[in-house]
mmCIF file of C-alpha atoms in Angstrom:
data_model
loop_
_atom_site.group_PDB
_atom_site.id
_atom_site.type_symbol
_atom_site.label_atom_id
_atom_site.label_comp_id
_atom_site.label_asym_id
_atom_site.label_seq_id
_atom_site.Cartn_x
_atom_site.Cartn_y
_atom_site.Cartn_z
ATOM 1 C CA MET A 130 256.083 159.361 124.959
ATOM 2 C CA ARG A 131 255.917 160.156 121.249
ATOM 3 C CA TYR A 132 258.953 160.583 118.999
ATOM 4 C CA GLN A 133 258.243 163.376 116.481
ATOM 5 C CA ASN A 134 261.656 164.437 115.193
ATOM 6 C CA TYR A 135 260.790 164.036 111.489
ATOM 7 C CA GLU A 136 260.046 166.380 108.616
ATOM 8 C CA PHE A 137 256.676 164.665 108.023
ATOM 9 C CA GLN A 138 253.756 165.003 110.421
ATOM 10 C CA VAL A 139 251.205 162.422 111.567
ATOM 11 C CA PRO A 140 247.670 163.881 111.733
ATOM 12 C CA ARG A 141 246.288 163.874 115.258
ATOM 13 C CA GLU A 142 243.368 161.633 114.317
ATOM 14 C CA LYS A 143 245.849 158.933 113.205
ATOM 15 C CA VAL A 144 247.783 158.818 116.493
ATOM 16 C CA ILE A 145 247.213 155.689 118.595
ATOM 17 C CA ARG A 146 248.193 154.679 122.125
ATOM 18 C CA VAL A 147 250.567 151.706 122.313
ATOM 19 C CA ILE A 148 251.672 149.464 125.173
ATOM 20 C CA THR A 149 254.524 147.061 124.382
ATOM 21 C CA ASP A 150 254.814 143.844 126.402
ATOM 22 C CA THR A 151 258.052 142.024 125.622
ATOM 23 C CA ASP A 152 260.315 139.242 126.853
ATOM 24 C CA ALA A 153 263.104 141.527 125.722
ATOM 25 C CA LYS A 154 266.054 139.472 126.949
ATOM 26 C CA ASN A 155 264.812 136.179 125.548
ATOM 27 C CA GLU A 156 266.158 136.654 122.039
ATOM 28 C CA ALA A 157 267.788 139.386 119.977
ATOM 29 C CA ASP A 158 264.804 140.304 117.805
ATOM 30 C CA ASP A 159 262.786 141.949 120.613
ATOM 31 C CA PRO A 160 265.097 144.986 120.949
ATOM 32 C CA PHE A 161 264.725 145.706 117.213
ATOM 33 C CA ALA A 162 260.933 145.767 117.527
ATOM 34 C CA VAL A 163 261.059 147.861 120.710
ATOM 35 C CA VAL A 164 263.297 150.494 119.087
ATOM 36 C CA HIS A 165 261.062 150.536 115.991
ATOM 37 C CA THR A 166 258.038 151.122 118.215
ATOM 38 C CA LEU A 167 259.689 153.949 120.148
ATOM 39 C CA LEU A 168 260.807 155.709 116.950
ATOM 40 C CA SER A 169 257.390 155.667 115.237
ATOM 41 C CA PRO A 170 255.592 159.033 115.452
ATOM 42 C CA ARG A 171 252.133 157.498 115.019
ATOM 43 C CA PHE A 172 252.520 155.856 118.427
ATOM 44 C CA GLU A 173 251.922 157.494 121.762
ATOM 45 C CA ASN A 174 254.014 155.028 123.737
ATOM 46 C CA VAL A 175 252.234 154.863 127.079
ATOM 47 C CA GLY A 176 253.985 151.798 128.509
ATOM 48 C CA LEU A 177 256.727 149.215 128.158
ATOM 49 C CA ILE A 178 256.159 146.026 130.152
ATOM 50 C CA ALA A 179 258.907 143.503 130.871
ATOM 51 C CA ALA A 180 257.666 139.940 130.367
ATOM 52 C CA HIS A 181 258.984 136.609 131.580
ATOM 53 C CA PHE A 182 260.143 133.968 129.094
ATOM 54 C CA GLY A 183 259.237 130.881 131.061
ATOM 55 C CA MET A 184 260.849 129.263 134.062
ATOM 56 C CA ASP A 185 263.138 126.726 132.385
ATOM 57 C CA ARG A 186 265.980 128.973 131.222
ATOM 58 C CA ALA A 187 266.048 131.469 134.083
ATOM 59 C CA ALA A 188 264.102 131.974 137.305
ATOM 60 C CA ASP A 189 264.526 135.760 136.926
ATOM 61 C CA SER A 190 263.622 136.019 133.235
ATOM 62 C CA MET A 191 261.235 138.943 133.732
ATOM 63 C CA GLU A 192 263.919 140.884 135.589
ATOM 64 C CA GLN A 193 266.328 140.171 132.748
ATOM 65 C CA SER A 194 263.781 141.599 130.309
ATOM 66 C CA PHE A 195 263.347 144.637 132.563
ATOM 67 C CA GLY A 196 267.106 145.245 132.514
ATOM 68 C CA GLU A 197 267.191 144.977 128.722
ATOM 69 C CA LEU A 198 264.436 147.569 128.377
ATOM 70 C CA GLN A 199 266.325 149.851 130.762
ATOM 71 C CA LYS A 200 269.378 149.522 128.522
ATOM 72 C CA ILE A 201 267.419 150.419 125.375
ATOM 73 C CA LEU A 202 265.791 153.459 126.993
ATOM 74 C CA SER A 203 269.174 154.635 128.280
ATOM 75 C CA LEU A 204 270.728 154.372 124.811
ATOM 76 C CA MET A 205 267.828 156.389 123.388
ATOM 77 C CA ASP A 206 267.976 158.942 126.236
ATOM 78 C CA ILE A 207 264.331 158.258 127.143
ATOM 79 C CA PRO A 208 263.371 158.508 130.839
ATOM 80 C CA GLU A 209 261.930 155.246 132.162
ATOM 81 C CA GLU A 210 259.752 156.863 134.835
ATOM 82 C CA ASN A 211 256.023 156.271 134.162
ATOM 83 C CA LEU A 212 256.953 154.329 131.013
ATOM 84 C CA LEU A 213 258.661 151.107 132.150
ATOM 85 C CA PHE A 214 256.861 148.483 134.235
ATOM 86 C CA ARG A 215 257.472 144.976 135.533
ATOM 87 C CA GLY A 216 255.096 142.297 134.294
ATOM 88 C CA ALA A 217 254.393 138.874 135.740
ATOM 89 C CA ASP A 218 257.453 136.895 136.764
ATOM 90 C CA ARG A 219 255.810 133.526 135.979
ATOM 91 C CA PRO A 220 252.973 131.968 133.940
ATOM 92 C CA LEU A 221 249.410 131.717 135.219
ATOM 93 C CA PRO A 222 249.224 128.855 137.731
ATOM 94 C CA SER A 223 245.741 127.950 136.433
ATOM 95 C CA PRO A 224 243.320 129.303 133.791
ATOM 96 C CA GLY A 225 241.339 131.420 136.261
ATOM 97 C CA GLU A 226 244.162 132.648 138.480
ATOM 98 C CA PRO A 227 245.908 135.909 137.493
ATOM 99 C CA VAL A 228 249.479 136.849 138.321
ATOM 100 C CA ASP A 229 249.112 140.386 139.573
ATOM 101 C CA SER A 230 251.849 142.839 138.563
ATOM 102 C CA GLU A 231 252.439 146.514 137.969
ATOM 103 C CA GLY A 232 252.330 145.753 134.236
ATOM 104 C CA ALA A 233 248.869 144.188 134.429
ATOM 105 C CA ARG A 234 247.657 147.093 136.557
ATOM 106 C CA MET A 235 249.110 149.554 134.062
ATOM 107 C CA ILE A 236 247.147 147.882 131.230
ATOM 108 C CA ILE A 237 243.946 148.177 133.276
ATOM 109 C CA ARG A 238 244.628 151.797 134.151
ATOM 110 C CA GLU A 239 245.327 152.816 130.563
ATOM 111 C CA ALA A 240 242.381 150.856 129.167
ATOM 112 C CA MET A 241 239.950 152.477 131.602
ATOM 113 C CA ARG A 242 241.310 155.968 131.025
ATOM 114 C CA GLU A 243 239.078 158.292 129.011
ATOM 115 C CA ASP A 244 240.949 158.934 125.758
ATOM 116 C CA ASP A 245 239.542 159.063 122.241
ATOM 117 C CA ARG A 246 242.690 157.525 120.748
ATOM 118 C CA PRO A 247 242.549 153.722 120.248
ATOM 119 C CA LEU A 248 244.679 151.574 122.552
ATOM 120 C CA TYR A 249 246.748 148.675 121.183
ATOM 121 C CA VAL A 250 248.791 146.311 123.332
ATOM 122 C CA THR A 251 251.482 144.344 121.499
ATOM 123 C CA PHE A 252 252.823 141.084 122.903
ATOM 124 C CA MET A 253 256.197 139.727 121.786
ATOM 125 C CA GLY A 254 256.223 136.915 124.351
ATOM 126 C CA PRO A 255 253.604 135.134 126.464
ATOM 127 C CA LEU A 256 250.117 136.546 127.037
ATOM 128 C CA THR A 257 250.416 136.407 130.818
ATOM 129 C CA ASP A 258 249.988 140.130 131.493
ATOM 130 C CA ILE A 259 246.889 140.694 129.361
ATOM 131 C CA ALA A 260 245.274 137.498 130.669
ATOM 132 C CA SER A 261 245.966 138.668 134.219
ATOM 133 C CA ALA A 262 244.662 142.164 133.497
ATOM 134 C CA TYR A 263 241.456 140.718 132.014
ATOM 135 C CA LEU A 264 240.924 138.348 134.953
ATOM 136 C CA LEU A 265 241.431 141.249 137.356
ATOM 137 C CA GLU A 266 239.182 143.634 135.390
ATOM 138 C CA PRO A 267 237.044 142.008 132.643
ATOM 139 C CA SER A 268 235.617 145.365 131.511
ATOM 140 C CA ILE A 269 238.883 146.185 129.707
ATOM 141 C CA ALA A 270 237.908 143.733 126.928
ATOM 142 C CA GLY A 271 236.123 146.298 124.779
ATOM 143 C CA ARG A 272 238.626 149.069 125.373
ATOM 144 C CA LEU A 273 241.784 147.772 123.688
ATOM 145 C CA THR A 274 243.091 145.555 120.888
ATOM 146 C CA VAL A 275 245.786 142.916 121.405
ATOM 147 C CA ILE A 276 248.421 142.043 118.801
ATOM 148 C CA TRP A 277 250.239 138.811 119.609
ATOM 149 C CA ILE A 278 253.356 137.369 118.014
ATOM 150 C CA GLY A 279 252.860 133.714 118.834
ATOM 151 C CA GLY A 280 251.158 130.380 118.284
ATOM 152 C CA GLY A 281 251.598 127.679 115.686
ATOM 153 C CA ARG A 282 250.437 127.552 112.088
ATOM 154 C CA TYR A 283 246.734 127.188 111.341
ATOM 155 C CA PRO A 284 244.712 125.067 111.336
ATOM 156 C CA ALA A 285 246.592 122.510 113.461
ATOM 157 C CA GLY A 286 248.868 124.601 115.667
ATOM 158 C CA GLY A 287 251.794 122.893 117.366
ATOM 159 C CA PRO A 288 254.835 123.780 119.479
ATOM 160 C CA GLU A 289 255.764 127.473 119.553
ATOM 161 C CA PHE A 290 257.929 129.281 122.101
ATOM 162 C CA ASN A 291 255.755 132.232 123.126
ATOM 163 C CA LEU A 292 252.653 130.085 123.431
ATOM 164 C CA GLY A 293 254.499 127.387 125.340
ATOM 165 C CA ASN A 294 255.527 129.874 128.023
ATOM 166 C CA ASP A 295 251.909 130.324 129.133
ATOM 167 C CA ILE A 296 249.220 128.132 127.541
ATOM 168 C CA HIS A 297 246.762 129.005 130.315
ATOM 169 C CA ALA A 298 247.082 132.706 129.493
ATOM 170 C CA ALA A 299 246.530 132.070 125.783
ATOM 171 C CA ASN A 300 243.342 130.140 126.544
ATOM 172 C CA VAL A 301 242.090 132.967 128.771
ATOM 173 C CA VAL A 302 242.608 135.508 125.994
ATOM 174 C CA PHE A 303 241.310 133.263 123.199
ATOM 175 C CA SER A 304 238.108 132.525 125.121
ATOM 176 C CA SER A 305 237.565 136.210 125.997
ATOM 177 C CA PRO A 306 235.859 138.933 123.921
ATOM 178 C CA ILE A 307 239.138 140.899 123.608
ATOM 179 C CA PRO A 308 239.821 141.886 119.951
ATOM 180 C CA LEU A 309 242.902 139.886 118.935
ATOM 181 C CA TRP A 310 245.284 140.012 115.977
ATOM 182 C CA GLN A 311 247.468 136.906 115.934
ATOM 183 C CA VAL A 312 250.732 136.583 113.998
ATOM 184 C CA PRO A 313 251.506 132.843 114.100
ATOM 185 C CA LYS A 314 254.901 131.233 113.682
ATOM 186 C CA ASN A 315 254.726 130.663 109.917
ATOM 187 C CA VAL A 316 254.022 134.388 109.417
ATOM 188 C CA TYR A 317 256.495 135.936 111.834
ATOM 189 C CA GLU A 318 259.200 133.816 110.227
ATOM 190 C CA MET A 319 258.590 135.837 107.040
ATOM 191 C CA MET A 320 260.978 138.427 108.547
ATOM 192 C CA PRO A 321 264.420 136.957 107.732
ATOM 193 C CA VAL A 322 267.514 139.171 107.584
ATOM 194 C CA SER A 323 271.136 138.442 106.831
ATOM 195 C CA PHE A 324 274.041 139.498 109.023
ATOM 196 C CA ALA A 325 275.626 141.224 106.032
ATOM 197 C CA GLU A 326 272.433 143.256 105.605
ATOM 198 C CA LEU A 327 272.473 144.241 109.290
ATOM 199 C CA GLU A 328 276.181 145.087 109.150
ATOM 200 C CA CYS A 329 275.397 147.564 106.355
ATOM 201 C CA ARG A 330 272.062 148.931 107.572
ATOM 202 C CA VAL A 331 272.217 148.782 111.388
ATOM 203 C CA LEU A 332 275.803 148.604 112.708
ATOM 204 C CA PRO A 333 276.894 152.056 111.365
ATOM 205 C CA ARG A 334 273.827 153.823 112.843
ATOM 206 C CA GLY A 335 275.294 155.290 115.986
ATOM 207 C CA VAL A 336 275.553 153.823 119.461
ATOM 208 C CA LEU A 337 272.042 152.382 119.253
ATOM 209 C CA GLY A 338 272.632 150.620 115.939
ATOM 210 C CA LYS A 339 275.931 149.234 117.187
ATOM 211 C CA TYR A 340 274.247 147.851 120.283
ATOM 212 C CA LEU A 341 271.404 146.224 118.322
ATOM 213 C CA PHE A 342 273.859 144.561 115.947
ATOM 214 C CA GLU A 343 276.269 143.376 118.604
ATOM 215 C CA GLN A 344 273.611 141.959 120.933
ATOM 216 C CA LEU A 345 272.256 139.941 118.007
ATOM 217 C CA LEU A 346 275.741 138.604 117.215
ATOM 218 C CA ALA A 347 276.138 137.624 120.854
ATOM 219 C CA CYS A 348 272.801 135.816 120.772
ATOM 220 C CA GLN A 349 273.749 133.783 117.726
ATOM 221 C CA MET A 350 276.902 132.595 119.477
ATOM 222 C CA GLU A 351 274.970 131.136 122.406
ATOM 223 C CA GLU A 352 274.869 127.356 122.546
ATOM 224 C CA THR A 353 271.145 127.024 121.786
ATOM 225 C CA SER A 354 271.498 129.140 118.635
ATOM 226 C CA ARG A 355 274.638 127.354 117.435
ATOM 227 C CA LYS A 356 272.951 123.975 117.778
ATOM 228 C CA SER A 357 269.638 125.050 116.231
ATOM 229 C CA PRO A 358 268.897 123.145 112.996
ATOM 230 C CA PHE A 359 267.385 126.216 111.313
ATOM 231 C CA ARG A 360 270.118 128.747 112.202
ATOM 232 C CA THR A 361 272.544 129.034 109.297
ATOM 233 C CA GLY A 362 275.115 131.317 110.937
ATOM 234 C CA GLU A 363 274.453 134.075 108.373
ATOM 235 C CA THR A 364 270.766 134.817 108.922
ATOM 236 C CA TRP A 365 268.262 135.597 111.666
ATOM 237 C CA VAL A 366 264.525 136.212 111.897
ATOM 238 C CA LEU A 367 263.277 139.540 113.266
ATOM 239 C CA GLY A 368 260.038 137.822 114.167
ATOM 240 C CA ASP A 369 258.738 140.442 116.605
ATOM 241 C CA SER A 370 258.897 143.292 114.087
ATOM 242 C CA PRO A 371 255.385 142.654 112.674
ATOM 243 C CA ALA A 372 254.047 143.965 116.015
ATOM 244 C CA PRO A 373 254.877 147.612 115.231
ATOM 245 C CA GLY A 374 254.657 146.889 111.507
ATOM 246 C CA LEU A 375 250.950 146.033 111.586
ATOM 247 C CA LEU A 376 250.198 149.253 113.462
ATOM 248 C CA LEU A 377 251.999 151.252 110.784
ATOM 249 C CA TYR A 378 250.235 149.436 107.942
ATOM 250 C CA GLU A 379 247.326 147.143 108.722
ATOM 251 C CA HIS A 380 247.927 144.667 105.857
ATOM 252 C CA ARG A 381 244.147 144.555 105.475
ATOM 253 C CA PHE A 382 244.096 141.833 102.817
ATOM 254 C CA CYS A 383 246.598 139.574 104.584
ATOM 255 C CA PHE A 384 244.510 137.958 107.318
ATOM 256 C CA ASP A 385 241.624 135.568 107.856
ATOM 257 C CA TRP A 386 238.842 135.686 110.403
ATOM 258 C CA ILE A 387 239.028 132.411 112.326
ATOM 259 C CA GLY A 388 237.059 131.311 115.342
ATOM 260 C CA ALA A 389 239.475 131.365 118.274
ATOM 261 C CA PRO A 390 240.500 127.787 119.068
ATOM 262 C CA LEU A 391 240.966 126.008 122.361
ATOM 263 C CA ILE A 392 244.656 125.245 122.877
ATOM 264 C CA THR A 393 245.705 121.891 124.290
ATOM 265 C CA ARG A 394 248.693 121.104 126.484
ATOM 266 C CA ASP A 395 250.697 120.054 123.401
ATOM 267 C CA MET A 396 249.804 123.410 121.765
ATOM 268 C CA THR A 397 247.521 122.044 119.072
ATOM 269 C CA TYR A 398 244.365 123.956 118.141
ATOM 270 C CA VAL A 399 240.915 122.492 118.787
ATOM 271 C CA HIS A 400 238.335 124.336 116.692
ATOM 272 C CA THR A 401 235.319 124.172 118.980
ATOM 273 C CA LYS A 402 233.477 127.096 117.314
ATOM 274 C CA GLN A 403 232.659 128.332 120.824
ATOM 275 C CA TYR A 404 234.642 131.580 120.723
ATOM 276 C CA ARG A 405 234.490 134.806 118.740
ATOM 277 C CA PRO A 406 236.503 135.199 115.512
ATOM 278 C CA ILE A 407 240.031 136.565 115.761
ATOM 279 C CA ARG A 408 242.202 138.113 113.068
ATOM 280 C CA VAL A 409 244.874 135.587 112.066
ATOM 281 C CA TYR A 410 247.520 136.940 109.704
ATOM 282 C CA ASN A 411 248.640 134.794 106.768
ATOM 283 C CA SER A 412 251.408 137.111 105.517
ATOM 284 C CA VAL A 413 253.228 140.394 106.174
ATOM 285 C CA ASP A 414 255.308 142.732 104.004
ATOM 286 C CA PRO A 415 258.917 142.418 105.231
ATOM 287 C CA ARG A 416 260.165 145.087 102.817
ATOM 288 C CA LEU A 417 257.897 147.759 104.261
ATOM 289 C CA ILE A 418 258.564 146.827 107.888
ATOM 290 C CA LEU A 419 262.340 146.458 107.594
ATOM 291 C CA GLU A 420 262.902 149.520 105.401
ATOM 292 C CA ASP A 421 260.817 151.656 107.728
ATOM 293 C CA PHE A 422 262.930 150.463 110.652
ATOM 294 C CA TYR A 423 266.249 151.037 108.837
ATOM 295 C CA CYS A 424 265.223 154.551 107.801
ATOM 296 C CA LYS A 425 264.008 155.563 111.269
ATOM 297 C CA LEU A 426 267.180 154.204 112.869
ATOM 298 C CA SER A 427 269.295 156.086 110.330
ATOM 299 C CA LEU A 428 267.420 159.355 110.886
ATOM 300 C CA PHE A 429 267.684 158.932 114.666
ATOM 301 C CA ALA A 430 271.431 158.342 114.429
ATOM 302 C CA GLU A 431 271.918 161.350 112.166
ATOM 303 C CA LYS A 432 269.975 163.690 114.429
ATOM 304 C CA GLU A 433 271.890 162.306 117.415
ATOM 305 C CA ARG A 434 275.171 162.979 115.597
ATOM 306 C CA THR A 435 274.325 166.510 114.501
ATOM 307 C CA GLY A 436 272.193 167.493 117.480
ATOM 308 C CA LYS A 437 269.460 168.773 115.154
#
């Protein structure tokens, strides 16, 4: 699926295949990044995979994410058939044991398909599905690139939500030859927005904009958000938005090549120098990413309103 309803054209040689793996119901930023991905004409969206967000908050977290993705596709009038897949419903039980799922199988199928367009798989939650896909079929490693929103700040690491939901999976991917772009916590938190900004730029943009705004307001009223020491009540972080953002503009001077670390149970990094270098981002451009999203949402809402 590729959204092309713009006056500008993307040259064929610039089009890429994209799979989005997201714990969409975990927090309100995922839907923003998913919509941004679906509205970007450079992307041939070949799959959306619902991810779990750990076992502590909900035993059916993957199914909750699946339902959220269904809601987004319905609001955008996009058929879910052959696009939406269920990922793993739990973390890897051990480093060498995959959790088979239709999402993991979809990654394998797309990676092994003959297509001259590059394949990128973005992860806005745990790395369970790509770790499982690699364990099931190691030959996918040279046929895709992974972009992961997750992990603590370098060089030490430390507690971080997406990593904490499957440390085994992260170690599988970090120790593999899969090309990896990592956006750690200190970088994805460079995407702050204010509620006043979203009320002006998102809420008026049709049914989809209204939904995105209101589901974020609902999230901030949940007990965990209200009690969070870094939530101010007027701001949020759209921390998953660098996933599509880096595929729109690579930020080629904003990363370091770092040997992939081993990750301990307390989520610290051990720099063993055993594994291949990965691309670790040290900054992103929030203006570019947010403005691109606001403009695409506005154009989508206008075309929806006028039917043109």
